[in-house]
CSV table of C-alpha atoms in Angstrom, one decimal:
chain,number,residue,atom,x,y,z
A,20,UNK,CA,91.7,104.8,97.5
A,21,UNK,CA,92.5,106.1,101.0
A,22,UNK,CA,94.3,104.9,104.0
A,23,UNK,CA,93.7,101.6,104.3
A,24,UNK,CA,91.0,100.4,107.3
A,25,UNK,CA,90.1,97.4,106.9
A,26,UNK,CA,91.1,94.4,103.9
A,27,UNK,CA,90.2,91.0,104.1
A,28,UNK,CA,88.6,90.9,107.6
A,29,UNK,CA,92.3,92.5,108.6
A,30,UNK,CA,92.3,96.1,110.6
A,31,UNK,CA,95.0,98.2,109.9
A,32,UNK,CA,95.6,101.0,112.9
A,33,UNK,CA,98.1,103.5,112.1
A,34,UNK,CA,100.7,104.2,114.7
A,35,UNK,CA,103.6,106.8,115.2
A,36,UNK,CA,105.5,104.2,113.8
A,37,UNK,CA,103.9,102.2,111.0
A,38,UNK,CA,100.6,100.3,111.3
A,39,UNK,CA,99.6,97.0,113.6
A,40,UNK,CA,97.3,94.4,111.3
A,41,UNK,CA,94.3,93.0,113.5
A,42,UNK,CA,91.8,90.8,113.1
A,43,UNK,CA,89.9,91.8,116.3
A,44,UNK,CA,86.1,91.4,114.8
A,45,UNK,CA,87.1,87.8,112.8
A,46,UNK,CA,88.4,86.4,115.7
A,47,UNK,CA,84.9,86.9,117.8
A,48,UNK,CA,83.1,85.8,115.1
A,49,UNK,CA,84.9,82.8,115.8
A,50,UNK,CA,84.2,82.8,119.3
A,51,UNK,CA,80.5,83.4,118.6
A,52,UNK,CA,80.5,80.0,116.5
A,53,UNK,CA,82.6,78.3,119.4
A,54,UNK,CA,79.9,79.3,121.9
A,55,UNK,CA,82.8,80.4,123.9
A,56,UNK,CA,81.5,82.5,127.3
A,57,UNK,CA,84.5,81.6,129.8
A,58,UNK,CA,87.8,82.7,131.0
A,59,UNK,CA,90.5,83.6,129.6
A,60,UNK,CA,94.6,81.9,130.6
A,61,UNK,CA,97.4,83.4,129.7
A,62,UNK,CA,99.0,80.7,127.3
A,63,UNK,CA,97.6,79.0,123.8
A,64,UNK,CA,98.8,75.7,124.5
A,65,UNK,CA,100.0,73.5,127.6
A,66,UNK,CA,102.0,70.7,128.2
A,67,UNK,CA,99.2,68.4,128.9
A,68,UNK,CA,97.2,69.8,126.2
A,69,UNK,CA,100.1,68.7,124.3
A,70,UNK,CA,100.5,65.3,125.1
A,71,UNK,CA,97.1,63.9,124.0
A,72,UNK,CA,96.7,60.0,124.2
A,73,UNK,CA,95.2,58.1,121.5
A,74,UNK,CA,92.6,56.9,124.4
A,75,UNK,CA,90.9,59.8,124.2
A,76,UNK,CA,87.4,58.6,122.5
A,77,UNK,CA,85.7,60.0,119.2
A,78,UNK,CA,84.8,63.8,119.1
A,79,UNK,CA,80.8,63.9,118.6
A,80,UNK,CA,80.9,66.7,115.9
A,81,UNK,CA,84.2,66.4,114.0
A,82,UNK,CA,82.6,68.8,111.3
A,83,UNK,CA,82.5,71.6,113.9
A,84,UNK,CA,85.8,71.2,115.2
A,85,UNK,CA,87.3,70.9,111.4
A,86,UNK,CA,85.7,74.8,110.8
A,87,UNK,CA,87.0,76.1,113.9
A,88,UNK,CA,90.7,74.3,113.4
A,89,UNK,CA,90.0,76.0,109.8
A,90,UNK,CA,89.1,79.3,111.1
A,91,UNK,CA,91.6,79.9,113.4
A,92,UNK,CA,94.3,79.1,110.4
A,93,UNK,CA,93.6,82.4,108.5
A,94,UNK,CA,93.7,84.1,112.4
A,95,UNK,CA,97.3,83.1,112.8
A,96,UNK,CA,97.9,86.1,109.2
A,97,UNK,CA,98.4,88.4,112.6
A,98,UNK,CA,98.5,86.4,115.2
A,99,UNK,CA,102.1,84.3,115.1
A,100,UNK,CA,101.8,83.9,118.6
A,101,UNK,CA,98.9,80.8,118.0
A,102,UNK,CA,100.6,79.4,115.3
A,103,UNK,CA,101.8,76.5,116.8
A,104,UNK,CA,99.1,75.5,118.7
A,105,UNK,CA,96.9,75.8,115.3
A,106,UNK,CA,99.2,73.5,113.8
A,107,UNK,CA,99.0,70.8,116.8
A,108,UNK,CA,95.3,71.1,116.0
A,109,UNK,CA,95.1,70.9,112.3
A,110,UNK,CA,97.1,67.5,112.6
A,111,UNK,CA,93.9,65.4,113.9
A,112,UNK,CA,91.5,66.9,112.0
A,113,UNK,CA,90.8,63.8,110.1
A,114,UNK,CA,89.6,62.1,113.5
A,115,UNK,CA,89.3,64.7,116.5
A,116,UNK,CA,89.1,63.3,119.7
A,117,UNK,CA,87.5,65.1,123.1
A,118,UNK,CA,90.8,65.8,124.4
A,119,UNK,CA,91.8,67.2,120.5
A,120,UNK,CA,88.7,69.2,120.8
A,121,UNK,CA,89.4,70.2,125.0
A,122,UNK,CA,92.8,71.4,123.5
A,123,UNK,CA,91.5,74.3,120.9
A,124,UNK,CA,88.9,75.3,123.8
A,125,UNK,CA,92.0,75.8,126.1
A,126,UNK,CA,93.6,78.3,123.3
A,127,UNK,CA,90.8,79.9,122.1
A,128,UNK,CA,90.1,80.9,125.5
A,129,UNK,CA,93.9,82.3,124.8
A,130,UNK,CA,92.2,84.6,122.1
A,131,UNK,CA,89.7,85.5,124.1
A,132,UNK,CA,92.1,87.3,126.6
A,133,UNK,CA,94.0,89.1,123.4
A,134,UNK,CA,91.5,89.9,121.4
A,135,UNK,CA,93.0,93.6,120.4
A,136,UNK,CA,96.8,91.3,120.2
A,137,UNK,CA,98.0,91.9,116.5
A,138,UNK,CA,100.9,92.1,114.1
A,139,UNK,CA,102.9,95.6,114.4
A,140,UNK,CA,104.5,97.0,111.0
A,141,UNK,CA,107.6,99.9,111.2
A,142,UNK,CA,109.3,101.6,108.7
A,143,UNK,CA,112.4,101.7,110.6
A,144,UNK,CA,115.0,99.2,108.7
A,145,UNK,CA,115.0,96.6,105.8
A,146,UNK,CA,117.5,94.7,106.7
A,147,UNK,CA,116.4,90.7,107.2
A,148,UNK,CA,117.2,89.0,109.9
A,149,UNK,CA,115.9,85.3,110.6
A,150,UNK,CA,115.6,82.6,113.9
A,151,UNK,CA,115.5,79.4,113.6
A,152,UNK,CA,114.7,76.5,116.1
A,153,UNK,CA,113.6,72.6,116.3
A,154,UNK,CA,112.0,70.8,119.4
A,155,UNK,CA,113.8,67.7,118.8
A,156,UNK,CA,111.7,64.5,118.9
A,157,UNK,CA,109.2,67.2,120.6
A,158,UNK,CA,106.3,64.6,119.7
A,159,UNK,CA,105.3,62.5,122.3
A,160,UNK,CA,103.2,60.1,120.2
A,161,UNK,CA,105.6,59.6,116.7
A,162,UNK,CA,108.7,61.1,117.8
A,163,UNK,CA,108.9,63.4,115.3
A,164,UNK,CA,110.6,67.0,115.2
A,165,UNK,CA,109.5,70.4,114.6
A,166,UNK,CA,110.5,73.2,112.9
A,167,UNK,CA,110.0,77.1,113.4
A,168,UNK,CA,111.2,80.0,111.9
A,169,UNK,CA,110.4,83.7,111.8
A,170,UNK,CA,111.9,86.3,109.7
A,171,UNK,CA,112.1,90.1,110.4
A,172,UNK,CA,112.3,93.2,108.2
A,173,UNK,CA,113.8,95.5,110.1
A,174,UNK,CA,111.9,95.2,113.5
A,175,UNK,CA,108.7,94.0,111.9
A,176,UNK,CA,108.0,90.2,111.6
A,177,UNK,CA,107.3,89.4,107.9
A,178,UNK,CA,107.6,85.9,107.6
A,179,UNK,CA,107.1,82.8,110.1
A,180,UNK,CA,106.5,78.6,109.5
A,181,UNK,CA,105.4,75.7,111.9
A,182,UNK,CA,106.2,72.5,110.4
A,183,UNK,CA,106.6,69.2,111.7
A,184,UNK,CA,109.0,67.1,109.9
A,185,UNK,CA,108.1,64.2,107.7
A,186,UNK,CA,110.6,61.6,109.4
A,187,UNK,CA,112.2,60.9,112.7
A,188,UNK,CA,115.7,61.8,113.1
A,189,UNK,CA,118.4,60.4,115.6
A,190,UNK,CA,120.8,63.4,115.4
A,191,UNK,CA,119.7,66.4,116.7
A,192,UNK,CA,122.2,68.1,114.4
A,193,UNK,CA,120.8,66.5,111.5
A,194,UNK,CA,117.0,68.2,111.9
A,195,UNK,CA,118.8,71.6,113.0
A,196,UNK,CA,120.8,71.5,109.9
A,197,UNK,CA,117.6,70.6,107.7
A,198,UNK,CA,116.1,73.5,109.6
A,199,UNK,CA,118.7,75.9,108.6
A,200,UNK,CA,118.0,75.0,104.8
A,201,UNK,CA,114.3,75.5,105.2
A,202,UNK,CA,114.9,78.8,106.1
A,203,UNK,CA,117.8,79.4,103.8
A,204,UNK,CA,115.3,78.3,101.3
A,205,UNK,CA,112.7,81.1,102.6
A,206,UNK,CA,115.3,83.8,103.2
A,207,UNK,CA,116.4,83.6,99.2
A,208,UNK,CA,112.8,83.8,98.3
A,209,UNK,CA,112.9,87.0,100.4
A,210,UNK,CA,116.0,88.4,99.0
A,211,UNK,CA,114.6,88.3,95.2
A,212,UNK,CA,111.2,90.0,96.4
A,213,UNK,CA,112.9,93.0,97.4
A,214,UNK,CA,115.2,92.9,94.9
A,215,UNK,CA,112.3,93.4,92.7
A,216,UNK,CA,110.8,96.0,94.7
A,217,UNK,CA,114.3,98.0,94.3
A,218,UNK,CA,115.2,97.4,97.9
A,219,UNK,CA,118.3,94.9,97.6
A,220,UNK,CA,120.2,93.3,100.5
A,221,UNK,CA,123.8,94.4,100.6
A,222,UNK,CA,124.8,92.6,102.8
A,223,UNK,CA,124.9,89.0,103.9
A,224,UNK,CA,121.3,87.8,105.6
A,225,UNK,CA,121.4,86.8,109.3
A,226,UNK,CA,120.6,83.5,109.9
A,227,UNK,CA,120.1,82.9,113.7
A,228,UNK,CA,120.3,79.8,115.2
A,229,UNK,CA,121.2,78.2,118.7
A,230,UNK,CA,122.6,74.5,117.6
A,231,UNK,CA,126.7,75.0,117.7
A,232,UNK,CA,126.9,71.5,115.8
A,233,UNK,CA,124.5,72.8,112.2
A,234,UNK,CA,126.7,75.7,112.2
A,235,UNK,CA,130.0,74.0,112.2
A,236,UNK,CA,128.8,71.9,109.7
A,237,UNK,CA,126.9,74.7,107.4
A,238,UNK,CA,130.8,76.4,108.3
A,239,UNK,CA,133.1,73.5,107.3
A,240,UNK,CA,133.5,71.2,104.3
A,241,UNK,CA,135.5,68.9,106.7
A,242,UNK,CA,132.5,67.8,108.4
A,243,UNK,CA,130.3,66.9,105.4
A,244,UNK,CA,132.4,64.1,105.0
A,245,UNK,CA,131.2,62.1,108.2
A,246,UNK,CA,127.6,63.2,107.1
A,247,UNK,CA,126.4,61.3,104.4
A,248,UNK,CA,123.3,60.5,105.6
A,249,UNK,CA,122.5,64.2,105.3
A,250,UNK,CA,120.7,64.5,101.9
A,251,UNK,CA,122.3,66.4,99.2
A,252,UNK,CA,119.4,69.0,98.4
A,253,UNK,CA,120.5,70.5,102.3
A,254,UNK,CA,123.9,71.6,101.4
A,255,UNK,CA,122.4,73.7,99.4
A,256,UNK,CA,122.9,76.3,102.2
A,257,UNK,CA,127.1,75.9,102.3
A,258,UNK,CA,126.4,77.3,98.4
A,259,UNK,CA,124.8,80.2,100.4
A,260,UNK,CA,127.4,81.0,102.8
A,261,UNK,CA,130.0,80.6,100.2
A,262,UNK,CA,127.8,83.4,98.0
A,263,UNK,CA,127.8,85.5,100.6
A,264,UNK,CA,123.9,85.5,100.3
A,265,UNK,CA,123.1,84.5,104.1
A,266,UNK,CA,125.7,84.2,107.1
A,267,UNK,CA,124.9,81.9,109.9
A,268,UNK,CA,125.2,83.0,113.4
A,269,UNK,CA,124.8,81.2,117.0
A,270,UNK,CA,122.4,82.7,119.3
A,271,UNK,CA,121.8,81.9,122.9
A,272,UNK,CA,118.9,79.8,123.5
A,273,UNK,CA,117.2,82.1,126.1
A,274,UNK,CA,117.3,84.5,123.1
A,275,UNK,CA,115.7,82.2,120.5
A,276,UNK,CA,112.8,83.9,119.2
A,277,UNK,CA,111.6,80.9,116.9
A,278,UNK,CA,111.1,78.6,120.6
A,279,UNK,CA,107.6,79.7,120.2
A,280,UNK,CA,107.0,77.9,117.4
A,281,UNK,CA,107.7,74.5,117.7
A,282,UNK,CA,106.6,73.5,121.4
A,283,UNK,CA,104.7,74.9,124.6
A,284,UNK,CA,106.0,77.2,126.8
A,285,UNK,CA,106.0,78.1,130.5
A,286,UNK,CA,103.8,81.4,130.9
A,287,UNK,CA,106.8,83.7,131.3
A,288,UNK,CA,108.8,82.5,128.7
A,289,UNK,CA,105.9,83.2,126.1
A,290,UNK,CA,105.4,86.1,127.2
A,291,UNK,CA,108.3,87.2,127.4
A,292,UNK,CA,109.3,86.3,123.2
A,293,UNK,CA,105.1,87.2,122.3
A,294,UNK,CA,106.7,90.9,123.6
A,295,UNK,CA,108.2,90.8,120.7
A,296,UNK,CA,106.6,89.5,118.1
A,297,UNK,CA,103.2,91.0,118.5
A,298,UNK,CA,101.7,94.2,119.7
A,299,UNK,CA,98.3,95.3,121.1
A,300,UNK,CA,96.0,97.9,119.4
A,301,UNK,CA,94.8,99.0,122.1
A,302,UNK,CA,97.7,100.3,123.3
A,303,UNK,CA,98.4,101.9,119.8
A,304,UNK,CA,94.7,104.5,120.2
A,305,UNK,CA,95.1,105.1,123.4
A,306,UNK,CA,99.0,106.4,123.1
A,307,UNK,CA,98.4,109.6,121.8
A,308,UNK,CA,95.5,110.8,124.6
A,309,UNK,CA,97.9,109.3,127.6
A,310,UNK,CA,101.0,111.7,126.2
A,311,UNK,CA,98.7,114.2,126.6
């Protein structure tokens, strides 16, 4: 059929390297619908943005904000860098409030500044590598955690969650340890896909993650012992260690890639980790003519 242009309202740009997937033109039709003619900041969500009061009153047209919320959902296929703050939105779409609604105007003015921002494929390695990280009671209205995860093939990002987690906790060790079996979970499903496609891992998957305390106790069988509260279907990633199918490593927090997933961050820090997650097409055209 070609090389692939455009599928699914997704661009696909080659590059010296591989491709970067875009979804430039869905993302102002979006903006069209939004009625958005403003400025742009620099980051999808803030810390106010983020903790909305319940005293905010009705949003007039809840329909409108449900298809934008909606919208922006299939946006975050190539754009991991909104995916949290779609998924602080999508949680009060059953009754929006103005402050709800003043929140996704706040990030799609975010998109509006990194339009050409997309989702850069290499064909450098397949080896997987995965980050995990929890905001720990990060809700300010339930007390609840959240979860985030990406996974990389190689250096490109294949694979990334936002989830908020369905009870509170009172051990931060607890949710981390959940966390790691979530992923765990994810990085098996992985392993068997490219297994099929004749590309096996040899080696043990590395499983990133910045809570000492979940990996002493994914490491040692003594500890389960004091951690019955834990549910059984979460050891389930001891099993993996012991197969040799995923090996758990501790990463320093500064280098946490999943912290952009599960709460808001200060404009350099998101930055700094959207560096590495996403690219700009832009930058992918024009590289050629600049060597020149």
């Amino acid at each position: 059929m070609g090389t692939i242009s455009q599928f699914l309202s997704i661009t696909a740009v080659p590059t010296p390297a591989g491709l970067i997937l875009h979804q430039n033109r869905y993302a102002q039709s979006i903006l069209q619908r939004a009625g958005m003619h403003c400025k742009t900041v620099n980051t999808p969500i803030t810390d106010k943005s983020h903790k909305t009061t319940n005293y905010s009153s009705l949003f007039f047209d809840p329909l409108l904000y449900r298809q934008l919320v909606g919208s922006l959902q299939y946006l975050t296929l190539t754009r991991p860098d909104i995916s949290y703050a779609v998924n602080k939105a999508c949680q009060y779409m059953h009754r929006p409030t103005d402050s709800n609604f003043e929140g996704v105007k706040h990030f799609l003015r975010y998109i509006k500044g990194s339009m050409h921002h997309g989702l850069p494929l290499s064909r450098n390695s397949l080896e997987l590598t995965s980050y995990v990280d929890l905001d720990w009671v990060g809700d300010q209205q339930d007390k609840k955690s959240t979860t985030g995860y990406c996974t990389f093939l190689g250096s490109s990002l294949i694979s990334w969650s936002v989830k908020k987690q369905k009870t509170i906790a009172r051990s931060s060790t607890k949710e981390e340890y959940r966390a790691l079996a979530t992923t765990a979970a994810d990085l098996i499903w992985l392993c068997q896909l490219l297994q099929e496609l004749d590309r096996p891992q040899y080696a043990p998957t590395n499983l990133l993650c910045d809570n000492t305390s979940a990996i002493a106790l994914a490491n040692n069988p003594v500890f389960h012992a004091r951690t019955k509260h834990i549910e059984i279907d979460c050891h389930f990633i001891r099993e993996c260690i012991k197969n040799k199918t995923i090996y758990v490593h501790h990463i320093s927090t500064k280098d946490q890639l999943a912290d952009i997933f599960t709460k808001p961050l200060s404009m350099e820090r998101f930055q700094h980790i959207n560096l590495k997650l996403t690219s700009s097409s832009d930058s992918s055209v024009c590289q050629g003519v600049l060597t020149q």
